[in-house]
Coordinates of C-alpha atoms in Angstrom, one line a residue:
M1120 CA 96.1 54.7 130.7
S1121 CA 97.7 56.4 133.6
G1122 CA 97.0 59.0 136.3
R1123 CA 93.3 58.8 137.3
S1124 CA 92.0 58.1 133.9
K1125 CA 88.9 55.8 133.6
G1126 CA 87.8 53.5 130.8
G1127 CA 84.3 53.4 129.5
N1128 CA 81.9 50.5 129.4
D1129 CA 82.9 49.1 126.0
V1130 CA 81.8 46.3 123.7
V1131 CA 84.6 44.6 121.8
D1132 CA 84.1 41.8 119.3
G1133 CA 87.1 40.0 117.8
G1134 CA 85.0 38.3 115.2
A1135 CA 85.1 34.6 114.1
G1136 CA 88.9 34.6 113.9
G1137 CA 90.7 31.7 112.3
I1138 CA 93.1 28.8 113.2
D1139 CA 96.1 30.7 111.8
T1140 CA 95.4 34.1 113.3
T1141 CA 95.5 35.4 116.9
D1142 CA 93.9 38.7 118.0
F1143 CA 94.9 40.3 121.4
L1144 CA 91.8 42.1 122.7
H1145 CA 91.8 44.6 125.6
G1146 CA 88.6 46.0 127.1
D1147 CA 90.3 49.3 128.0
A1148 CA 94.0 49.7 127.1
Y1149 CA 97.3 47.9 126.7
L1150 CA 98.6 49.3 130.1
L1151 CA 96.7 50.4 133.2
E1152 CA 99.0 52.1 135.8
D1153 CA 99.0 54.7 138.6
R1154 CA 95.3 54.9 139.6
A1155 CA 93.7 54.2 136.3
A1156 CA 90.5 52.2 136.3
G1157 CA 88.9 50.0 133.7
G1158 CA 85.3 50.1 132.7
N1159 CA 82.7 47.4 132.8
D1160 CA 83.3 45.8 129.4
H1161 CA 81.9 43.1 127.2
V1162 CA 84.6 41.4 125.1
R1163 CA 84.2 38.5 122.8
G1164 CA 87.1 36.6 121.2
G1165 CA 87.2 34.0 118.5
P1166 CA 89.3 30.8 118.2
M1167 CA 93.0 31.3 119.1
D1168 CA 92.3 34.8 120.4
E1169 CA 93.6 36.2 123.8
V1170 CA 91.1 38.3 125.6
H1171 CA 91.9 40.7 128.5
G1172 CA 89.0 42.3 130.3
D1173 CA 91.0 45.5 131.0
A1174 CA 94.6 45.5 129.8
S1175 CA 97.7 43.4 129.1
T1176 CA 99.4 44.7 132.2
M1177 CA 98.1 46.3 135.4
T1178 CA 100.3 47.9 138.0
G1179 CA 100.4 50.7 140.5
H1180 CA 97.0 51.1 142.0
A1181 CA 95.1 50.3 138.8
R1182 CA 91.6 48.9 139.2
G1183 CA 89.9 46.5 136.8
G1184 CA 86.2 46.7 135.9
N1185 CA 83.5 44.2 136.3
D1186 CA 83.8 42.6 132.8
H1187 CA 82.0 39.9 130.8
L1188 CA 84.3 37.9 128.5
Y1189 CA 83.2 35.3 125.9
G1190 CA 85.2 32.8 124.1
A1191 CA 85.2 29.9 121.6
G1192 CA 87.3 26.8 121.4
G1193 CA 91.0 27.9 121.6
T1194 CA 90.2 31.3 123.2
S1195 CA 92.2 32.3 126.3
L1196 CA 90.2 34.6 128.7
Y1197 CA 91.8 36.8 131.4
G1198 CA 89.4 38.7 133.6
E1199 CA 91.7 41.6 134.1
A1200 CA 95.2 41.3 132.4
R1201 CA 98.0 38.9 131.5
E1202 CA 100.1 40.4 134.4
M1203 CA 99.0 42.1 137.6
G1204 CA 101.5 43.7 140.0
G1205 CA 101.9 46.5 142.5
N1206 CA 98.6 47.1 144.2
A1207 CA 96.5 46.3 141.2
R1208 CA 92.9 45.1 142.0
G1209 CA 90.7 42.9 139.9
G1210 CA 87.0 43.4 139.3
N1211 CA 84.3 40.8 139.7
D1212 CA 84.3 39.3 136.3
H1213 CA 82.2 36.7 134.4
L1214 CA 84.0 34.5 131.9
L1215 CA 82.1 32.2 129.6
G1216 CA 83.5 29.6 127.1
G1217 CA 87.0 29.5 125.8
S1218 CA 89.7 26.8 126.4
D1219 CA 91.6 28.6 129.1
L1220 CA 89.8 30.8 131.7
F1221 CA 91.7 32.8 134.2
G1222 CA 89.6 34.9 136.6
D1223 CA 92.2 37.7 136.9
A1224 CA 95.6 37.1 135.2
N1225 CA 98.3 34.7 134.1
W1226 CA 100.7 36.2 136.7
M1227 CA 100.0 38.0 139.9
S1228 CA 102.7 39.5 142.1
G1229 CA 103.4 42.3 144.6
D1230 CA 100.2 43.1 146.5
A1231 CA 97.9 42.4 143.6
A1232 CA 94.5 41.1 144.5
G1233 CA 91.9 39.3 142.4
G1234 CA 88.2 39.9 142.3
D1235 CA 85.3 37.5 143.0
D1236 CA 84.9 36.0 139.6
R1237 CA 82.6 33.5 137.9
L1238 CA 84.0 31.1 135.3
Y1239 CA 81.8 28.9 133.0
A1240 CA 83.4 26.4 130.7
H1241 CA 82.0 25.1 127.5
A1242 CA 82.0 21.4 126.5
G1243 CA 85.2 19.9 125.3
G1244 CA 87.6 20.1 128.2
S1245 CA 89.0 23.4 129.6
T1246 CA 91.5 24.8 132.1
L1247 CA 89.9 27.1 134.7
A1248 CA 91.9 29.1 137.4
G1249 CA 89.9 31.3 139.8
D1250 CA 92.7 33.9 139.9
A1251 CA 95.9 33.1 137.9
I1252 CA 98.4 30.4 136.9
F1253 CA 101.1 31.9 139.1
M1254 CA 100.7 33.9 142.3
A1255 CA 103.8 35.3 144.1
D1256 CA 104.8 37.7 146.8
R1257 CA 101.7 38.9 148.7
A1258 CA 99.2 38.4 146.0
R1259 CA 95.6 37.6 147.2
G1260 CA 93.0 35.6 145.4
G1261 CA 89.3 36.3 145.4
D1262 CA 86.3 34.1 146.3
D1263 CA 85.6 32.6 143.0
R1264 CA 83.0 30.2 141.5
L1265 CA 84.2 27.7 138.8
Y1266 CA 81.8 25.7 136.6
G1267 CA 83.0 23.0 134.3
G1268 CA 81.5 21.7 131.1
E1269 CA 80.9 18.2 129.7
G1270 CA 84.6 17.6 128.9
D1271 CA 87.6 16.6 131.1
D1272 CA 88.3 19.9 132.8
R1273 CA 91.3 21.0 135.0
F1274 CA 90.5 23.3 137.9
Y1275 CA 92.7 25.5 140.0
G1276 CA 90.7 27.3 142.7
D1277 CA 93.3 30.0 142.9
A1278 CA 96.5 29.2 141.0
A1279 CA 98.6 26.4 139.7
R1280 CA 101.6 27.6 141.7
M1281 CA 101.7 29.9 144.7
S1282 CA 104.9 31.2 146.3
G1283 CA 106.0 33.7 148.9
D1284 CA 103.1 34.9 151.0
A1285 CA 100.5 34.5 148.3
E1286 CA 97.1 33.4 149.6
G1287 CA 94.0 32.1 147.9
G1288 CA 90.4 32.9 148.4
D1289 CA 87.4 30.7 149.4
D1290 CA 86.3 29.1 146.1
R1291 CA 83.5 26.8 145.0
I1292 CA 84.0 24.4 142.1
T1293 CA 81.5 22.3 140.2
G1294 CA 83.1 19.9 137.7
D1295 CA 79.9 18.8 135.9
A1296 CA 80.3 15.8 133.5
G1297 CA 83.7 14.4 132.4
R1298 CA 86.7 13.2 134.2
D1299 CA 87.9 16.3 136.0
A1300 CA 91.0 17.2 138.0
F1301 CA 90.9 19.6 141.0
H1302 CA 94.3 21.2 141.9
F1303 CA 95.2 23.0 145.1
S1304 CA 98.6 24.7 145.9
G1305 CA 100.1 26.8 148.6
A1306 CA 97.7 28.6 151.0
F1307 CA 94.6 27.8 149.0
G1308 CA 91.9 28.9 151.4
D1309 CA 88.7 27.1 152.3
D1310 CA 87.4 25.6 149.0
V1311 CA 84.4 23.4 148.1
I1312 CA 84.0 20.8 145.4
T1313 CA 80.3 20.1 144.9
D1314 CA 80.5 16.9 142.7
A1315 CA 83.7 14.9 143.0
E1316 CA 83.1 11.5 141.3
S1317 CA 84.9 8.2 140.8
G1318 CA 87.8 8.4 138.5
E1319 CA 88.5 12.1 139.2
W1320 CA 91.6 13.5 140.9
I1321 CA 92.0 15.9 143.8
V1322 CA 95.7 17.0 143.6
F1323 CA 97.6 18.9 146.3
G1324 CA 100.7 20.5 144.7
D1325 CA 103.8 21.2 146.8
Y1326 CA 102.6 18.9 149.5
A1327 CA 104.4 15.6 148.8
D1328 CA 106.4 15.8 152.0
R1329 CA 103.5 17.0 154.1
Q1330 CA 100.9 14.3 153.6
A1331 CA 101.1 13.4 157.3
D1332 CA 100.0 16.9 158.2
F1333 CA 96.7 16.6 156.6
T1334 CA 93.6 15.8 158.6
V1335 CA 90.3 14.3 157.4
T1336 CA 87.0 15.0 159.1
E1337 CA 84.0 13.0 157.8
H1338 CA 80.4 14.3 158.2
A1339 CA 77.1 12.6 157.2
D1340 CA 77.0 14.4 153.8
R1341 CA 80.6 15.6 153.2
T1342 CA 84.3 15.1 153.9
V1343 CA 86.7 17.9 154.8
I1344 CA 90.4 17.6 154.0
S1345 CA 92.4 20.2 156.0
I1346 CA 96.0 21.3 156.5
G1347 CA 96.6 24.3 158.8
D1348 CA 94.2 27.1 158.0
D1349 CA 93.3 25.6 154.5
S1350 CA 90.7 23.0 153.6
V1351 CA 88.8 21.3 150.8
T1352 CA 85.2 20.2 151.4
L1353 CA 83.9 17.4 149.3
L1354 CA 80.1 17.6 149.2
G1355 CA 78.2 14.3 149.1
V1356 CA 81.4 12.2 149.6
T1357 CA 82.4 10.0 152.5
G1358 CA 84.9 7.2 153.1
L1359 CA 88.3 8.7 152.9
D1360 CA 90.9 6.0 153.8
A1361 CA 94.7 6.1 153.5
G1362 CA 94.7 8.7 150.7
L1363 CA 91.9 7.1 148.7
L1364 CA 88.4 8.6 148.6
S1365 CA 85.3 6.6 147.7
G1366 CA 84.3 8.7 144.7
A1367 CA 87.6 10.4 144.0
D1368 CA 91.4 9.9 144.2
V1369 CA 93.5 12.2 146.3
V1370 CA 97.1 12.8 145.1
F1371 CA 100.0 14.6 146.8
I1372 CA 102.8 15.9 144.5
A1373 CA 105.9 18.0 144.9

């Protein structure tokens, strides 16, 4: 889709699938470019499927719709596309189930910007990223909400890796049951973890040599870990001392 074309509000069902087959499902098209815009789609994938709310690639000034994506065990859900570049903009998507949930894309670059997404994991252990796995250049993340299931989930409020001038949004994460890990990288914004518990990890990537730059502010009902303009608020947690939190472990890695 190119020019000023617009997608409809579609329903796509990939079926039950199988462990030896992979379907690639797109709510609108394989490519959205120029000023093309995706519709508000409902897309369901089966095990091992890869689901894109709008397209595989979005570039130019393409705009994603406000999509609802559904997955099973082994499904990968991308709110917009696998890749977003140029000035592409993500919609405000809802992702439910699946093993890997990415609010917008796998890779965001250029001036791409993510939407304000909602991610809900099923039981069994999932990976949830509010925006993408990789954010580069001047990409911007949205203000996302991430909800884990009963398994051991891995959370990235924005992205696993951020480079260049990429910036994250202000995200809110609830791990639910299980032994979860919460990861923060680059300029990750002002995020909140609602239920950090003993035996879980709060991991700051690319900060191994900047641990001394972090500050900790304890309040009666929460602790705030800050560096520069970015922060993580741990609701219901107090007692941070020398990198260890009563209720969660804090880790700094390169």
